[in-house]
Amino acid sequence: MIPLFIFMAIIAIRMVFINISATNESLLVKEFAKDAGISEAYLRAEIEPILHPKKTKEQKETDKMIREIKRKVYEMNKRDALEDENLE
């Protein structure tokens, strides 16, 4: 019963932290928008590309190459592990 209580307490603490973070972010946006003399929506639209940049075609190709290399390394390690098991 105690582990369930601890688990629920951790979830409650995380929820409070998320709510505080969201409220803090919202208040900061309001304050900066007011200081700059622009609307909150405009400020959020300006911030969004900075926080979540879109990947270029080059970055996507690089990510694809990295995934392919990781997949090949994983397959090689898996094959080596099977060979080691067969030797034993």
Short mmCIF file of N, CA and C in Angstrom, two decimals:
data_model
loop_
_atom_site.label_atom_id
_atom_site.label_comp_id
_atom_site.label_asym_id
_atom_site.label_seq_id
_atom_site.Cartn_x
_atom_site.Cartn_y
_atom_site.Cartn_z
N MET A 1 0.82 -1.19 0.00
CA MET A 1 0.00 0.00 0.00
C MET A 1 0.86 1.26 0.00
N ILE A 2 1.97 1.22 0.70
CA ILE A 2 2.85 2.38 0.76
C ILE A 2 3.43 2.72 -0.61
N PRO A 3 3.88 1.73 -1.41
CA PRO A 3 4.41 2.09 -2.73
C PRO A 3 3.38 2.81 -3.61
N LEU A 4 2.11 2.41 -3.50
CA LEU A 4 1.06 3.08 -4.26
C LEU A 4 0.93 4.53 -3.82
N PHE A 5 0.99 4.76 -2.52
CA PHE A 5 0.91 6.13 -1.99
C PHE A 5 2.08 6.97 -2.50
N ILE A 6 3.27 6.41 -2.48
CA ILE A 6 4.46 7.13 -2.95
C ILE A 6 4.32 7.45 -4.44
N PHE A 7 3.85 6.47 -5.20
CA PHE A 7 3.67 6.65 -6.64
C PHE A 7 2.67 7.77 -6.91
N MET A 8 1.56 7.78 -6.19
CA MET A 8 0.55 8.82 -6.39
C MET A 8 1.07 10.18 -5.95
N ALA A 9 1.88 10.22 -4.89
CA ALA A 9 2.46 11.48 -4.44
C ALA A 9 3.41 12.04 -5.49
N ILE A 10 4.20 11.18 -6.10
CA ILE A 10 5.12 11.62 -7.16
C ILE A 10 4.34 12.19 -8.33
N ILE A 11 3.26 11.52 -8.72
CA ILE A 11 2.44 12.02 -9.83
C ILE A 11 1.84 13.38 -9.49
N ALA A 12 1.36 13.53 -8.26
CA ALA A 12 0.77 14.81 -7.85
C ALA A 12 1.81 15.92 -7.87
N ILE A 13 3.01 15.63 -7.41
CA ILE A 13 4.08 16.63 -7.42
C ILE A 13 4.42 17.04 -8.85
N ARG A 14 4.49 16.06 -9.75
CA ARG A 14 4.78 16.37 -11.15
C ARG A 14 3.69 17.23 -11.77
N MET A 15 2.43 16.93 -11.44
CA MET A 15 1.33 17.73 -11.97
C MET A 15 1.42 19.17 -11.49
N VAL A 16 1.74 19.35 -10.23
CA VAL A 16 1.88 20.70 -9.69
C VAL A 16 3.02 21.43 -10.38
N PHE A 17 4.15 20.75 -10.58
CA PHE A 17 5.30 21.36 -11.24
C PHE A 17 4.94 21.77 -12.67
N ILE A 18 4.23 20.90 -13.39
CA ILE A 18 3.83 21.22 -14.77
C ILE A 18 2.91 22.43 -14.79
N ASN A 19 1.96 22.48 -13.86
CA ASN A 19 1.05 23.63 -13.81
C ASN A 19 1.79 24.91 -13.48
N ILE A 20 2.73 24.85 -12.55
CA ILE A 20 3.52 26.04 -12.21
C ILE A 20 4.34 26.49 -13.40
N SER A 21 4.96 25.55 -14.11
CA SER A 21 5.77 25.89 -15.28
C SER A 21 4.92 26.54 -16.36
N ALA A 22 3.74 25.97 -16.62
CA ALA A 22 2.86 26.52 -17.66
C ALA A 22 2.39 27.92 -17.28
N THR A 23 2.04 28.10 -16.02
CA THR A 23 1.59 29.42 -15.56
C THR A 23 2.72 30.43 -15.65
N ASN A 24 3.93 30.03 -15.25
CA ASN A 24 5.08 30.92 -15.31
C ASN A 24 5.37 31.34 -16.75
N GLU A 25 5.31 30.37 -17.67
CA GLU A 25 5.56 30.67 -19.08
C GLU A 25 4.52 31.64 -19.61
N SER A 26 3.27 31.41 -19.25
CA SER A 26 2.18 32.27 -19.71
C SER A 26 2.36 33.69 -19.17
N LEU A 27 2.73 33.81 -17.90
CA LEU A 27 2.94 35.14 -17.32
C LEU A 27 4.12 35.86 -17.96
N LEU A 28 5.19 35.11 -18.27
CA LEU A 28 6.34 35.73 -18.93
C LEU A 28 5.97 36.25 -20.31
N VAL A 29 5.20 35.46 -21.05
CA VAL A 29 4.78 35.90 -22.38
C VAL A 29 3.94 37.16 -22.26
N LYS A 30 3.02 37.18 -21.31
CA LYS A 30 2.18 38.38 -21.12
C LYS A 30 3.04 39.59 -20.80
N GLU A 31 4.01 39.40 -19.91
CA GLU A 31 4.86 40.51 -19.49
C GLU A 31 5.71 41.03 -20.65
N PHE A 32 6.36 40.12 -21.39
CA PHE A 32 7.20 40.54 -22.51
C PHE A 32 6.37 41.20 -23.60
N ALA A 33 5.18 40.65 -23.88
CA ALA A 33 4.32 41.23 -24.91
C ALA A 33 3.89 42.64 -24.51
N LYS A 34 3.57 42.81 -23.25
CA LYS A 34 3.15 44.13 -22.75
C LYS A 34 4.31 45.12 -22.84
N ASP A 35 5.51 44.69 -22.45
CA ASP A 35 6.69 45.56 -22.50
C ASP A 35 7.04 45.95 -23.93
N ALA A 36 6.89 45.00 -24.86
CA ALA A 36 7.24 45.26 -26.25
C ALA A 36 6.12 45.97 -27.01
N GLY A 37 4.93 45.98 -26.43
CA GLY A 37 3.81 46.63 -27.09
C GLY A 37 3.24 45.82 -28.24
N ILE A 38 3.34 44.50 -28.14
CA ILE A 38 2.78 43.62 -29.17
C ILE A 38 1.81 42.65 -28.52
N SER A 39 1.05 41.95 -29.35
CA SER A 39 0.07 41.02 -28.80
C SER A 39 0.76 39.72 -28.37
N GLU A 40 0.10 39.01 -27.46
CA GLU A 40 0.65 37.73 -26.99
C GLU A 40 0.71 36.73 -28.13
N ALA A 41 -0.32 36.72 -28.98
CA ALA A 41 -0.36 35.77 -30.09
C ALA A 41 0.82 36.00 -31.04
N TYR A 42 1.11 37.27 -31.31
CA TYR A 42 2.23 37.59 -32.19
C TYR A 42 3.56 37.14 -31.58
N LEU A 43 3.72 37.38 -30.28
CA LEU A 43 4.95 36.98 -29.60
C LEU A 43 5.09 35.46 -29.61
N ARG A 44 4.01 34.75 -29.34
CA ARG A 44 4.05 33.28 -29.37
C ARG A 44 4.39 32.77 -30.77
N ALA A 45 3.84 33.43 -31.80
CA ALA A 45 4.14 33.05 -33.18
C ALA A 45 5.61 33.27 -33.51
N GLU A 46 6.21 34.30 -32.92
CA GLU A 46 7.63 34.57 -33.14
C GLU A 46 8.52 33.57 -32.39
N ILE A 47 8.08 33.16 -31.21
CA ILE A 47 8.87 32.25 -30.37
C ILE A 47 8.81 30.81 -30.88
N GLU A 48 7.67 30.40 -31.43
CA GLU A 48 7.45 29.00 -31.82
C GLU A 48 8.55 28.43 -32.73
N PRO A 49 8.95 29.11 -33.82
CA PRO A 49 10.01 28.55 -34.67
C PRO A 49 11.35 28.41 -33.95
N ILE A 50 11.58 29.24 -32.96
CA ILE A 50 12.83 29.16 -32.21
C ILE A 50 12.82 27.95 -31.29
N LEU A 51 11.68 27.71 -30.65
CA LEU A 51 11.59 26.59 -29.72
C LEU A 51 11.48 25.24 -30.43
N HIS A 52 10.80 25.23 -31.58
CA HIS A 52 10.59 23.98 -32.32
C HIS A 52 10.96 24.19 -33.79
N PRO A 53 12.26 24.25 -34.08
CA PRO A 53 12.65 24.50 -35.47
C PRO A 53 12.32 23.31 -36.37
N LYS A 54 11.98 23.61 -37.60
CA LYS A 54 11.71 22.55 -38.58
C LYS A 54 13.04 22.08 -39.16
N LYS A 55 13.12 20.79 -39.40
CA LYS A 55 14.35 20.24 -39.94
C LYS A 55 14.43 20.48 -41.44
N THR A 56 15.63 20.80 -41.89
CA THR A 56 15.84 20.98 -43.32
C THR A 56 15.99 19.61 -43.97
N LYS A 57 15.96 19.60 -45.28
CA LYS A 57 16.09 18.34 -46.01
C LYS A 57 17.44 17.69 -45.71
N GLU A 58 18.47 18.52 -45.59
CA GLU A 58 19.81 18.03 -45.29
C GLU A 58 19.86 17.35 -43.91
N GLN A 59 19.22 17.97 -42.92
CA GLN A 59 19.19 17.40 -41.58
C GLN A 59 18.43 16.08 -41.57
N LYS A 60 17.34 16.01 -42.33
CA LYS A 60 16.56 14.78 -42.40
C LYS A 60 17.39 13.66 -43.02
N GLU A 61 18.14 13.98 -44.08
CA GLU A 61 18.99 12.98 -44.72
C GLU A 61 20.09 12.51 -43.76
N THR A 62 20.67 13.43 -43.02
CA THR A 62 21.70 13.07 -42.04
C THR A 62 21.11 12.17 -40.96
N ASP A 63 19.93 12.51 -40.47
CA ASP A 63 19.27 11.68 -39.46
C ASP A 63 18.98 10.29 -40.00
N LYS A 64 18.58 10.22 -41.26
CA LYS A 64 18.29 8.92 -41.88
C LYS A 64 19.57 8.08 -41.97
N MET A 65 20.68 8.71 -42.34
CA MET A 65 21.96 7.99 -42.42
C MET A 65 22.38 7.48 -41.05
N ILE A 66 22.21 8.30 -40.02
CA ILE A 66 22.57 7.90 -38.66
C ILE A 66 21.72 6.73 -38.21
N ARG A 67 20.41 6.78 -38.49
CA ARG A 67 19.53 5.66 -38.13
C ARG A 67 19.96 4.38 -38.82
N GLU A 68 20.33 4.48 -40.10
CA GLU A 68 20.76 3.31 -40.87
C GLU A 68 22.05 2.72 -40.29
N ILE A 69 22.99 3.57 -39.92
CA ILE A 69 24.24 3.09 -39.32
C ILE A 69 23.96 2.42 -37.99
N LYS A 70 23.11 3.02 -37.17
CA LYS A 70 22.76 2.42 -35.87
C LYS A 70 22.10 1.07 -36.06
N ARG A 71 21.22 0.97 -37.08
CA ARG A 71 20.55 -0.30 -37.34
C ARG A 71 21.55 -1.38 -37.74
N LYS A 72 22.52 -1.01 -38.60
CA LYS A 72 23.52 -1.98 -39.03
C LYS A 72 24.40 -2.42 -37.86
N VAL A 73 24.79 -1.48 -37.01
CA VAL A 73 25.60 -1.82 -35.83
C VAL A 73 24.82 -2.75 -34.91
N TYR A 74 23.53 -2.46 -34.73
CA TYR A 74 22.69 -3.32 -33.89
C TYR A 74 22.64 -4.73 -34.46
N GLU A 75 22.44 -4.83 -35.78
CA GLU A 75 22.38 -6.16 -36.41
C GLU A 75 23.71 -6.89 -36.26
N MET A 76 24.83 -6.17 -36.42
CA MET A 76 26.15 -6.81 -36.27
C MET A 76 26.35 -7.30 -34.85
N ASN A 77 25.98 -6.49 -33.87
CA ASN A 77 26.12 -6.90 -32.47
C ASN A 77 25.24 -8.10 -32.16
N LYS A 78 24.04 -8.10 -32.71
CA LYS A 78 23.12 -9.22 -32.49
C LYS A 78 23.69 -10.50 -33.09
N ARG A 79 24.23 -10.39 -34.31
CA ARG A 79 24.82 -11.56 -34.98
C ARG A 79 26.05 -12.06 -34.20
N ASP A 80 26.88 -11.13 -33.73
CA ASP A 80 28.05 -11.53 -32.93
C ASP A 80 27.64 -12.22 -31.64
N ALA A 81 26.59 -11.73 -31.01
CA ALA A 81 26.11 -12.35 -29.78
C ALA A 81 25.62 -13.76 -30.04
N LEU A 82 24.93 -13.96 -31.16
CA LEU A 82 24.46 -15.30 -31.51
C LEU A 82 25.63 -16.23 -31.79
N GLU A 83 26.65 -15.72 -32.48
CA GLU A 83 27.83 -16.53 -32.76
C GLU A 83 28.56 -16.90 -31.47
N ASP A 84 28.65 -15.95 -30.53
CA ASP A 84 29.29 -16.23 -29.25
C ASP A 84 28.53 -17.30 -28.48
N GLU A 85 27.20 -17.26 -28.53
CA GLU A 85 26.39 -18.26 -27.85
C GLU A 85 26.60 -19.63 -28.47
N ASN A 86 26.74 -19.67 -29.79
CA ASN A 86 26.94 -20.95 -30.47
C ASN A 86 28.31 -21.55 -30.17
N LEU A 87 29.31 -20.70 -29.92
CA LEU A 87 30.65 -21.19 -29.60
C LEU A 87 30.70 -21.80 -28.21
N GLU A 88 29.89 -21.31 -27.32
CA GLU A 88 29.90 -21.81 -25.94
C GLU A 88 29.20 -23.09 -25.87
#
